[in-house]
XYZ file of C-alpha atoms in Angstrom:
656
model
C -147.790 119.800 40.102
C -151.241 118.928 41.414
C -153.215 116.056 39.936
C -155.828 118.465 38.608
C -153.181 120.597 36.904
C -151.646 117.526 35.313
C -155.041 116.406 33.965
C -155.703 119.876 32.539
C -152.376 119.894 30.756
C -152.959 116.385 29.455
C -156.352 117.442 28.074
C -154.841 120.483 26.346
C -152.151 118.384 24.717
C -154.789 115.874 23.643
C -156.766 118.669 21.944
C -153.568 119.824 20.275
C -152.907 116.359 18.858
C -156.529 116.075 17.685
C -156.291 119.434 15.929
C -153.102 118.386 14.151
C -154.770 115.194 12.962
C -157.685 117.216 11.551
C -155.296 119.576 9.771
C -153.435 116.614 8.344
C -156.655 115.066 7.068
C -157.599 118.212 5.133
C -154.223 119.638 4.171
C -150.734 118.405 3.346
C -147.877 117.613 5.679
C -146.368 121.090 5.266
C -149.392 122.654 6.924
C -149.082 120.208 9.787
C -145.380 120.984 10.148
C -146.066 124.717 10.188
C -148.743 124.350 12.850
C -146.519 122.068 14.861
C -143.586 124.449 14.825
C -145.732 127.345 15.993
C -147.634 125.440 18.686
C -144.771 123.405 20.127
C -142.464 126.399 20.153
C -145.052 128.527 21.932
C -145.871 125.720 24.362
C -142.221 125.114 25.202
C -141.484 128.793 25.785
C -144.685 129.217 27.819
C -143.869 126.199 29.997
C -140.380 127.447 30.680
C -141.474 130.991 31.433
C -144.140 129.674 33.802
C -141.323 128.460 36.025
C -140.301 132.071 36.556
C -143.729 133.606 36.786
C -144.103 136.433 39.243
C -146.412 135.548 42.030
C -146.622 136.396 45.732
C -144.549 134.289 48.026
C -146.510 131.332 49.383
C -147.774 131.588 52.906
C -146.861 129.413 55.841
C -147.932 125.809 56.182
C -151.281 125.332 57.883
C -151.494 123.820 61.387
C -152.940 120.651 59.832
C -149.970 120.382 57.464
C -147.530 120.888 60.337
C -149.272 118.160 62.356
C -149.065 115.830 59.366
C -145.362 116.616 58.964
C -144.730 115.884 62.648
C -146.532 112.555 62.331
C -144.507 111.676 59.233
C -141.276 112.587 61.033
C -142.256 110.391 63.968
C -142.867 107.451 61.631
C -139.476 107.932 60.000
C -137.805 108.098 63.415
C -139.444 104.840 64.461
C -138.185 103.137 61.299
C -134.728 104.522 61.998
C -134.190 104.041 65.711
C -136.075 100.870 66.591
C -133.761 98.680 64.433
C -130.733 100.659 65.608
C -131.700 100.179 69.253
C -132.093 96.477 68.586
C -128.664 96.388 66.954
C -127.179 98.087 70.011
C -128.936 95.435 72.152
C -130.697 98.127 74.154
C -133.880 96.076 74.272
C -132.335 92.972 75.791
C -133.361 92.097 79.366
C -129.761 91.429 80.479
C -128.239 94.632 79.184
C -125.867 96.511 81.421
C -127.182 98.337 84.457
C -125.845 101.851 83.853
C -126.380 104.287 86.683
C -126.156 108.044 86.981
C -126.117 110.751 89.641
C -126.184 114.553 89.834
C -122.818 115.989 88.822
C -122.045 117.094 92.365
C -124.273 114.609 94.174
C -123.330 111.822 96.572
C -123.696 108.066 96.366
C -127.172 108.268 97.862
C -128.418 110.184 94.812
C -127.660 107.414 92.310
C -130.499 106.261 90.057
C -130.800 103.776 87.248
C -130.685 105.344 83.786
C -134.024 103.737 82.949
C -135.569 105.718 85.800
C -133.949 108.912 84.508
C -135.297 108.276 80.995
C -138.840 107.610 82.228
C -138.840 110.668 84.492
C -137.535 112.876 81.711
C -140.139 111.625 79.227
C -142.842 112.497 81.769
C -141.521 116.041 82.283
C -139.018 117.247 79.636
C -136.584 119.880 80.817
C -133.003 120.972 80.224
C -130.754 118.010 80.853
C -126.998 117.720 80.417
C -125.480 114.225 80.503
C -121.733 113.969 81.047
C -119.408 111.055 81.477
C -116.067 109.592 80.404
C -115.536 108.202 76.879
C -117.580 105.080 76.253
C -119.736 105.534 79.355
C -123.004 105.238 77.401
C -124.007 108.821 76.615
C -125.161 108.080 73.073
C -126.873 104.894 74.262
C -128.813 106.960 76.787
C -129.842 109.327 73.978
C -131.141 106.401 71.930
C -133.049 105.035 74.947
C -134.615 108.429 75.527
C -135.532 108.732 71.840
C -137.184 105.311 71.848
C -139.068 106.075 75.054
C -140.442 109.340 73.660
C -141.456 107.632 70.425
C -143.448 105.032 72.382
C -145.679 107.770 73.760
C -148.260 108.723 71.119
C -149.558 111.612 73.227
C -146.168 113.325 73.494
C -146.198 116.979 72.409
C -142.709 116.772 70.974
C -140.919 114.335 68.697
C -137.384 113.439 69.875
C -134.721 114.475 67.382
C -131.238 113.068 67.975
C -128.803 115.543 66.412
C -124.996 115.051 66.150
C -124.049 118.543 67.258
C -120.432 117.936 66.235
C -121.428 118.653 62.606
C -122.314 122.261 63.473
C -120.058 125.311 63.270
C -121.041 127.609 66.178
C -120.336 130.675 64.007
C -123.597 129.827 62.230
C -126.953 130.457 63.857
C -127.947 127.173 65.454
C -131.575 127.249 64.336
C -130.555 128.054 60.743
C -128.113 125.137 60.727
C -130.665 122.875 62.409
C -133.269 123.676 59.737
C -130.788 122.771 56.985
C -129.755 119.582 58.786
C -133.387 118.577 59.332
C -134.263 118.932 55.649
C -131.113 117.114 54.530
C -131.602 114.224 56.951
C -135.380 113.922 56.559
C -136.033 115.371 53.077
C -139.693 114.319 53.014
C -140.417 117.337 55.240
C -139.634 119.532 52.227
C -142.659 118.268 50.278
C -144.618 121.437 49.509
C -147.549 119.622 48.004
C -148.011 117.519 51.139
C -146.863 119.692 54.031
C -146.799 123.211 52.615
C -143.812 125.511 52.063
C -142.665 126.026 55.660
C -143.418 122.771 57.501
C -139.864 122.127 58.687
C -139.477 125.728 59.821
C -142.799 125.619 61.658
C -141.887 122.358 63.390
C -138.846 124.049 64.901
C -140.513 127.400 65.554
C -143.496 125.814 67.309
C -141.263 123.673 69.524
C -142.611 120.397 68.123
C -139.291 118.572 68.503
C -137.282 117.670 71.572
C -133.654 118.257 70.688
C -131.226 115.569 71.825
C -127.828 117.121 71.071
C -125.157 114.457 71.159
C -121.398 114.997 71.167
C -120.559 118.526 72.319
C -117.078 117.276 73.202
C -116.457 116.317 69.554
C -116.370 119.991 68.589
C -112.908 121.613 68.481
C -111.685 122.945 71.827
C -112.022 126.593 70.832
C -115.652 126.168 69.707
C -117.290 124.483 72.695
C -117.838 127.582 74.818
C -119.165 129.470 71.806
C -121.454 126.508 71.070
C -122.975 126.582 74.556
C -123.444 130.326 74.347
C -125.067 130.057 70.913
C -127.406 127.247 71.981
C -128.515 129.303 74.962
C -129.128 132.461 72.943
C -130.503 130.934 69.737
C -132.909 128.490 71.382
C -133.788 130.449 74.492
C -133.004 129.525 78.079
C -136.260 127.729 78.844
C -136.502 125.327 75.913
C -136.236 121.656 76.955
C -133.348 119.751 75.413
C -130.744 117.108 76.140
C -127.023 117.731 75.682
C -124.216 115.176 76.069
C -120.505 115.705 76.527
C -117.457 114.290 78.217
C -117.189 115.511 81.784
C -113.968 117.513 81.592
C -114.814 119.074 78.237
C -118.211 120.261 79.477
C -116.756 121.668 82.674
C -114.189 123.647 80.696
C -116.698 124.904 78.128
C -119.241 125.867 80.801
C -116.773 127.543 83.130
C -118.533 130.864 82.590
C -121.946 129.399 83.354
C -123.333 129.573 79.815
C -125.792 126.738 80.513
C -128.037 127.664 83.439
C -131.169 126.178 84.951
C -130.215 122.730 83.725
C -130.073 119.385 85.440
C -126.555 118.022 84.989
C -126.060 114.308 85.597
C -122.950 112.184 85.235
C -122.898 108.590 84.106
C -121.160 106.473 86.711
C -118.586 103.760 86.077
C -119.956 100.246 86.055
C -119.804 98.639 89.471
C -117.291 95.823 89.873
C -119.940 93.288 90.801
C -122.034 94.306 87.762
C -119.071 93.740 85.425
C -118.421 90.250 86.755
C -122.115 89.431 86.882
C -122.675 90.587 83.307
C -119.835 88.429 81.990
C -121.047 85.385 83.905
C -124.545 85.918 82.521
C -123.697 86.596 78.886
C -120.714 84.296 78.303
C -121.901 80.809 77.217
C -121.524 78.383 80.088
C -119.593 76.001 77.850
C -116.825 78.612 77.582
C -116.931 80.147 81.039
C -113.773 78.283 82.062
C -111.750 80.373 79.595
C -112.899 83.512 81.407
C -112.203 82.346 84.960
C -108.705 83.934 85.159
C -110.183 87.235 83.975
C -113.106 87.013 86.392
C -110.671 86.268 89.202
C -108.554 89.296 88.215
C -111.606 91.542 88.193
C -112.664 90.232 91.602
C -109.266 90.346 93.299
C -107.881 93.472 91.605
C -110.843 95.627 90.555
C -108.584 98.690 90.309
C -106.046 96.981 88.044
C -105.592 97.980 84.366
C -108.266 95.564 83.140
C -110.765 96.554 85.826
C -110.291 100.252 85.056
C -110.922 99.779 81.329
C -113.970 97.513 81.626
C -115.852 100.020 83.758
C -117.394 101.577 80.644
C -120.126 99.854 78.615
C -118.168 100.389 75.385
C -115.047 98.556 76.523
C -116.954 95.789 78.254
C -118.958 95.124 75.088
C -115.762 95.154 73.000
C -114.116 92.614 75.309
C -117.141 90.371 75.137
C -117.266 90.659 71.331
C -113.547 90.118 70.701
C -113.132 87.114 72.984
C -116.406 85.371 72.288
C -114.410 83.329 69.776
C -113.318 80.171 71.630
C -110.035 80.198 69.686
C -109.024 83.501 71.281
C -107.226 83.415 74.627
C -108.776 86.052 76.837
C -105.852 85.752 79.259
C -103.744 87.914 76.942
C -105.517 90.906 78.464
C -103.931 90.143 81.827
C -100.339 90.687 80.725
C -100.728 94.258 79.476
C -98.892 96.944 81.473
C -101.545 99.651 81.875
C -105.117 100.670 81.120
C -104.132 102.528 77.930
C -102.590 99.374 76.497
C -105.704 97.347 77.371
C -107.985 99.882 75.667
C -105.785 99.995 72.557
C -105.722 96.199 72.413
C -109.508 95.956 72.562
C -110.058 98.650 69.912
C -107.553 97.099 67.507
C -108.716 93.536 67.979
C -112.365 94.503 67.641
C -111.871 95.953 64.154
C -109.750 92.996 63.055
C -112.150 90.395 64.373
C -115.188 92.209 62.970
C -114.032 91.452 59.439
C -112.704 87.963 60.157
C -115.863 86.192 59.101
C -116.669 82.737 57.912
C -117.657 82.107 54.316
C -121.409 82.823 53.921
C -123.746 79.904 53.417
C -124.652 79.144 49.775
C -128.232 78.759 50.996
C -128.357 82.389 52.119
C -130.948 84.125 49.929
C -130.889 87.532 51.616
C -130.745 90.609 49.411
C -127.437 91.819 50.817
C -125.136 88.916 51.605
C -122.095 89.896 53.682
C -118.852 90.192 51.780
C -115.427 88.900 52.671
C -113.086 91.773 53.351
C -109.391 91.216 54.202
C -109.131 92.460 57.809
C -105.926 94.463 57.345
C -107.175 96.159 54.215
C -110.533 96.808 55.863
C -108.711 98.568 58.708
C -106.787 100.676 56.201
C -109.967 101.654 54.369
C -111.711 102.531 57.619
C -108.646 104.477 58.686
C -108.902 106.676 55.593
C -112.596 107.308 56.182
C -111.979 108.023 59.873
C -109.203 110.469 59.033
C -111.096 112.344 56.310
C -114.742 112.274 57.401
C -116.446 112.813 60.727
C -119.454 111.018 59.264
C -119.691 109.052 56.031
C -122.380 110.452 53.711
C -122.020 108.853 50.274
C -123.153 112.010 48.435
C -120.315 114.032 50.027
C -117.421 111.686 49.254
C -116.754 113.540 45.987
C -115.375 116.514 47.948
C -112.101 114.616 48.421
C -111.724 114.055 44.660
C -109.909 116.586 42.396
C -112.280 118.710 40.304
C -110.572 117.792 37.043
C -111.684 114.187 37.514
C -115.351 115.165 37.089
C -114.595 117.295 34.037
C -112.641 114.409 32.519
C -115.521 112.064 33.272
C -117.989 114.386 31.549
C -115.762 114.737 28.502
C -115.059 111.010 28.254
C -118.600 109.737 28.812
C -120.489 112.628 27.229
C -118.195 112.911 24.218
C -118.165 109.183 23.526
C -121.888 108.545 23.856
C -122.868 111.734 22.020
C -120.528 110.823 19.176
C -122.125 107.377 18.935
C -125.636 108.871 18.913
C -124.661 111.396 16.245
C -123.056 108.661 14.159
C -126.229 106.586 14.434
C -128.568 109.448 13.535
C -126.727 110.949 10.584
C -125.245 107.624 9.554
C -128.725 106.578 8.440
C -128.507 109.343 5.859
C -125.034 108.545 4.644
C -123.308 111.150 6.841
C -121.622 109.091 9.563
C -118.513 111.279 9.757
C -120.553 114.465 10.158
C -122.683 112.786 12.820
C -119.619 111.574 14.652
C -118.027 115.040 14.657
C -121.217 116.886 15.613
C -122.005 114.407 18.366
C -118.475 114.544 19.748
C -118.473 118.353 19.718
C -121.819 118.596 21.531
C -120.764 115.912 24.010
C -117.401 117.495 24.761
C -118.810 120.974 25.359
C -121.732 119.656 27.403
C -119.428 117.353 29.362
C -117.187 120.247 30.388
C -120.145 122.458 31.361
C -121.935 119.764 33.343
C -118.698 118.611 34.970
C -118.251 122.094 36.447
C -121.821 122.380 37.774
C -122.033 121.481 41.505
C -123.722 118.197 42.291
C -127.306 118.099 43.493
C -128.237 116.542 46.822
C -129.885 113.111 46.605
C -133.247 113.310 44.840
C -136.598 111.628 44.475
C -138.650 112.070 41.307
C -142.098 113.670 41.574
C -143.659 116.003 38.941
C -144.421 119.482 40.209
C -144.491 123.108 39.071
C -140.981 124.595 39.340
C -140.425 127.735 41.368
C -139.015 130.999 40.124
C -135.773 130.793 42.097
C -134.875 127.515 40.367
C -134.894 128.754 36.773
C -131.473 130.399 36.587
C -129.670 127.232 37.660
C -131.614 125.188 35.106
C -130.652 127.416 32.183
C -127.449 125.393 31.797
C -129.487 122.262 31.267
C -131.914 124.062 28.971
C -129.008 125.183 26.804
C -127.605 121.649 26.725
C -130.985 120.278 25.643
C -131.507 123.010 23.064
C -128.099 122.419 21.507
C -128.449 118.627 21.535
C -131.937 118.590 20.011
C -131.505 121.590 17.734
C -128.238 120.466 16.167
C -129.530 116.953 15.470
C -132.769 118.113 13.831
C -131.297 121.209 12.194
C -128.618 119.148 10.449
C -131.358 117.148 8.709
C -134.355 119.483 8.364
C -132.941 122.974 8.376
C -132.571 125.867 10.790
C -136.243 126.592 11.474
C -137.008 123.080 12.616
C -133.749 122.990 14.539
C -134.642 126.136 16.491
C -138.131 124.918 17.347
C -137.069 121.444 18.432
C -134.173 123.008 20.300
C -136.707 125.031 22.297
C -138.743 121.913 22.967
C -135.774 119.897 24.172
C -134.342 122.854 26.072
C -137.559 123.365 28.020
C -137.811 119.618 28.615
C -134.252 119.423 29.943
C -134.787 122.360 32.289
C -138.163 121.166 33.578
C -137.358 117.482 33.979
C -134.411 118.413 36.131
C -136.831 120.111 38.519
C -139.310 117.247 38.632
C -137.890 116.230 41.972
C -139.555 116.710 45.291
C -138.896 114.715 48.458
C -141.797 112.526 49.519
C -142.330 110.469 52.607
C -140.463 107.202 51.994
C -142.125 103.825 52.446
C -139.028 102.412 54.156
C -136.519 103.601 56.716
C -134.219 106.342 55.458
C -130.856 104.635 54.971
C -127.845 105.336 52.752
C -128.942 102.537 50.416
C -132.538 103.762 50.110
C -131.423 107.338 49.391
C -128.987 106.087 46.737
C -131.710 103.973 45.108
C -134.066 106.954 44.966
C -131.440 109.147 43.325
C -130.613 106.523 40.702
C -134.315 105.993 40.050
C -134.716 109.729 39.409
C -132.025 109.542 36.722
C -133.704 106.541 35.081
C -137.082 108.282 35.018
C -135.496 111.350 33.431
C -133.968 109.117 30.752
C -137.368 107.491 30.195
C -139.033 110.882 29.733
C -136.299 111.878 27.321
C -136.833 108.686 25.359
C -140.565 109.367 25.127
C -140.047 112.920 23.910
C -137.383 111.855 21.422
C -139.545 109.029 20.120
C -142.492 111.364 19.460
C -140.330 113.929 17.703
C -138.500 111.313 15.636
C -141.658 109.465 14.643
C -143.435 112.679 13.660
C -140.628 114.041 11.531
C -139.858 110.753 9.806
C -143.429 109.502 9.360
C -145.425 112.708 8.835
C -143.110 115.382 7.461
C -141.042 112.836 5.598
C -137.330 112.518 5.049
C -135.090 115.434 4.172
C -133.356 115.664 0.857
C -130.735 113.099 1.697
C -130.405 109.510 0.727
C -131.522 107.106 3.445
C -129.087 104.240 3.728
C -131.887 101.854 4.659
C -134.267 101.391 1.651
C -137.580 102.293 3.332
C -140.362 104.317 1.726
C -143.448 103.323 3.702
C -144.483 106.209 6.072
C -145.351 103.803 8.891
C -141.985 102.085 8.710
C -140.244 105.439 8.455
C -142.142 106.605 11.524
C -141.078 103.525 13.450
C -137.468 104.020 12.413
C -137.556 107.695 13.322
C -139.196 106.879 16.649
C -136.511 104.312 17.465
C -133.702 106.728 16.646
C -135.408 109.547 18.553
C -135.880 107.242 21.528
C -132.152 106.518 21.708
C -131.165 110.141 21.210
C -133.697 111.490 23.718
C -132.854 108.918 26.369
C -129.148 109.459 25.892
C -129.351 113.245 25.897
C -131.701 113.827 28.807
C -130.402 110.827 30.746
C -126.803 111.988 30.451
C -127.645 115.586 31.355
C -129.523 114.503 34.486
C -126.951 111.899 35.424
C -124.024 114.306 35.046
C -124.858 116.353 38.151
C -126.784 113.768 40.127
C -125.483 112.797 43.529
C -125.233 109.164 42.464
C -123.054 110.070 39.461
C -120.643 112.050 41.625
C -120.578 109.170 44.068
C -119.794 106.665 41.321
C -116.884 108.781 40.139
C -115.636 109.314 43.692
C -115.979 105.606 44.467
C -113.926 104.636 41.417
C -111.273 107.280 42.101
C -110.911 106.304 45.763
C -110.725 102.623 44.823
C -108.108 103.223 42.114
C -105.974 105.181 44.588
C -106.346 102.368 47.148
C -108.224 104.401 49.750
C -111.490 102.453 49.711
C -112.775 99.170 48.228
C -114.493 98.962 44.856
C -117.803 97.896 46.425
C -117.837 100.769 48.875
C -121.540 100.702 49.783
C -121.408 96.964 50.446
C -118.349 97.505 52.636
C -120.046 100.268 54.640
C -123.154 98.130 55.003
C -121.082 95.238 56.356
C -119.124 97.568 58.659
C -122.447 98.635 60.120
C -123.635 95.045 60.382
C -120.576 94.020 62.419
C -120.834 97.070 64.678
C -117.902 99.211 63.519
C -120.255 101.866 62.148
C -123.589 103.070 63.411
C -126.451 104.395 61.328
C -127.927 107.870 61.804
C -130.559 108.334 59.115
C -128.887 108.422 55.696
C -125.316 108.682 57.024
C -122.886 106.346 58.732
C -120.939 107.305 61.838
C -118.220 105.391 63.622
C -119.423 103.441 66.604
C -117.498 105.695 68.934
C -115.075 108.582 68.722
C -112.435 106.445 70.458
C -112.689 103.881 67.673
C -112.581 106.534 64.953
C -109.528 108.222 66.468
C -107.735 104.895 66.878
C -108.368 103.925 63.252
C -107.238 107.340 62.014
C -103.967 107.089 63.974
C -103.241 103.569 62.717
C -103.815 104.509 59.082
């Protein structure tokens, strides 16, 4: 809803209130009640029908709106990838010297990856990067993304996309549009960027696609993926694609990818491995590493030398054995390269969660927890086995459906029964209130438990669209029943129907008062979760305001029904305050529960508790994931977590 539209509606409601006051001053309360029933009923029905009004489909976003959306996306990418690049130590002066060469080139064609990144940023083209596991393909993608983001005059914004999440049976551009809006939901803001900004960004070639992880697709899908990328995007569109060498060669055996520069990441040179360790290991502890350095110098093709030729394994070795209590010589007695790699992967996860007790002087918002290493490995093993990436709003998919129905019945039935007992208990009918509240809560709990969860939301008032009304009818019915039964039990059927319409329209509309807006902070799992919970709280606050107005009006203006009030109050002002307080609780509980029931955060809370009870994850799951990212086991890609490397994820899944 635009600001002007909101002001117009506020003025109309102000005139309505003024008219009711004038009627009240000249007539009795019955005249006011009659006018109120007619006007509020008509207003509620009109508001709800406006959501489904027939109007021509909105046009495309303007070029100015598309430019603004691209700028907003670039700002979000900077917030996302600059800290992640720093965490990966890609900005350090003594980082590893990774080199590359054309796939079928000779040693004379080798170049430093920094040179490749700079040359590509100057002239984007089709580039395929291949290499063995852990050779630095994703790191190269991050470097390229950061380099493109540093260039304000670049025509395209780099978009690093985990292509492993795509099913090649689906049109790539259709999937990419969905992924873009899910990962960067602010692009869906119609009021800011128009109705088709995300679509226009892709159609006008305003992003440079960096497609990471072709090899992570199933074997039988890789060739189809290359064919689909070529046909859906067109042969001349610049992009970057990464894959393991053998997997790409097999998938591209028919030449699906043409007119592309294919480069392979080279193994680290023996002298670079030794030099990096001598530079990065503290000089006070270099003596512990001398046997290993001697082994790497004398037997560069031994098991240890073979494994440490990739940046991933070299960084794991440095991380695991930076502890002076660990004996790095244990790597020398292993029989083969596979055993060395398995040792490093296992020890890295164990050591990552073997942390010292945090300082009591630490005042940071998120202090690291203390997780038992073996249990942490088991929890990560479950996540690695069940999820390719960890998105908190999708964890509920591994939970039986009956759990959500039971949650709705338990929470909805209990709280509704308490609200009904409170409302009718004031009039000496606590048993009736308890039964009515329990009945409404049980039925609503079952209905809302079966409704699919929404994606994570942010709360912004706007005019709902026609295609959203049918889904909101469930919530309108819940609101109509909750409000109509409560008022009808005290004031009769006519008032119950009218207030039911009011609450029904409010329930349906408040649910749609969500529109993604450009966040003020980097998009992270925690920030998305906070926004979704905040949307639920705002809905509860709006429900409390509506309930308070209705309760205060009925109790203070119309008066009490023909029942004995348990509390001896006769003053209209005091009755209005009492009615407003009761209406506040009922409105907040009703609308808050209805919004919470299908929110992403509610489903996550239920899934988190279920997974913790069954021993699959810890109770403080978000804190655990945050710490796993902090220690380097997970990496952050927008609002989702991914494992640092597929090798690590596969190892954890096998050890589960």
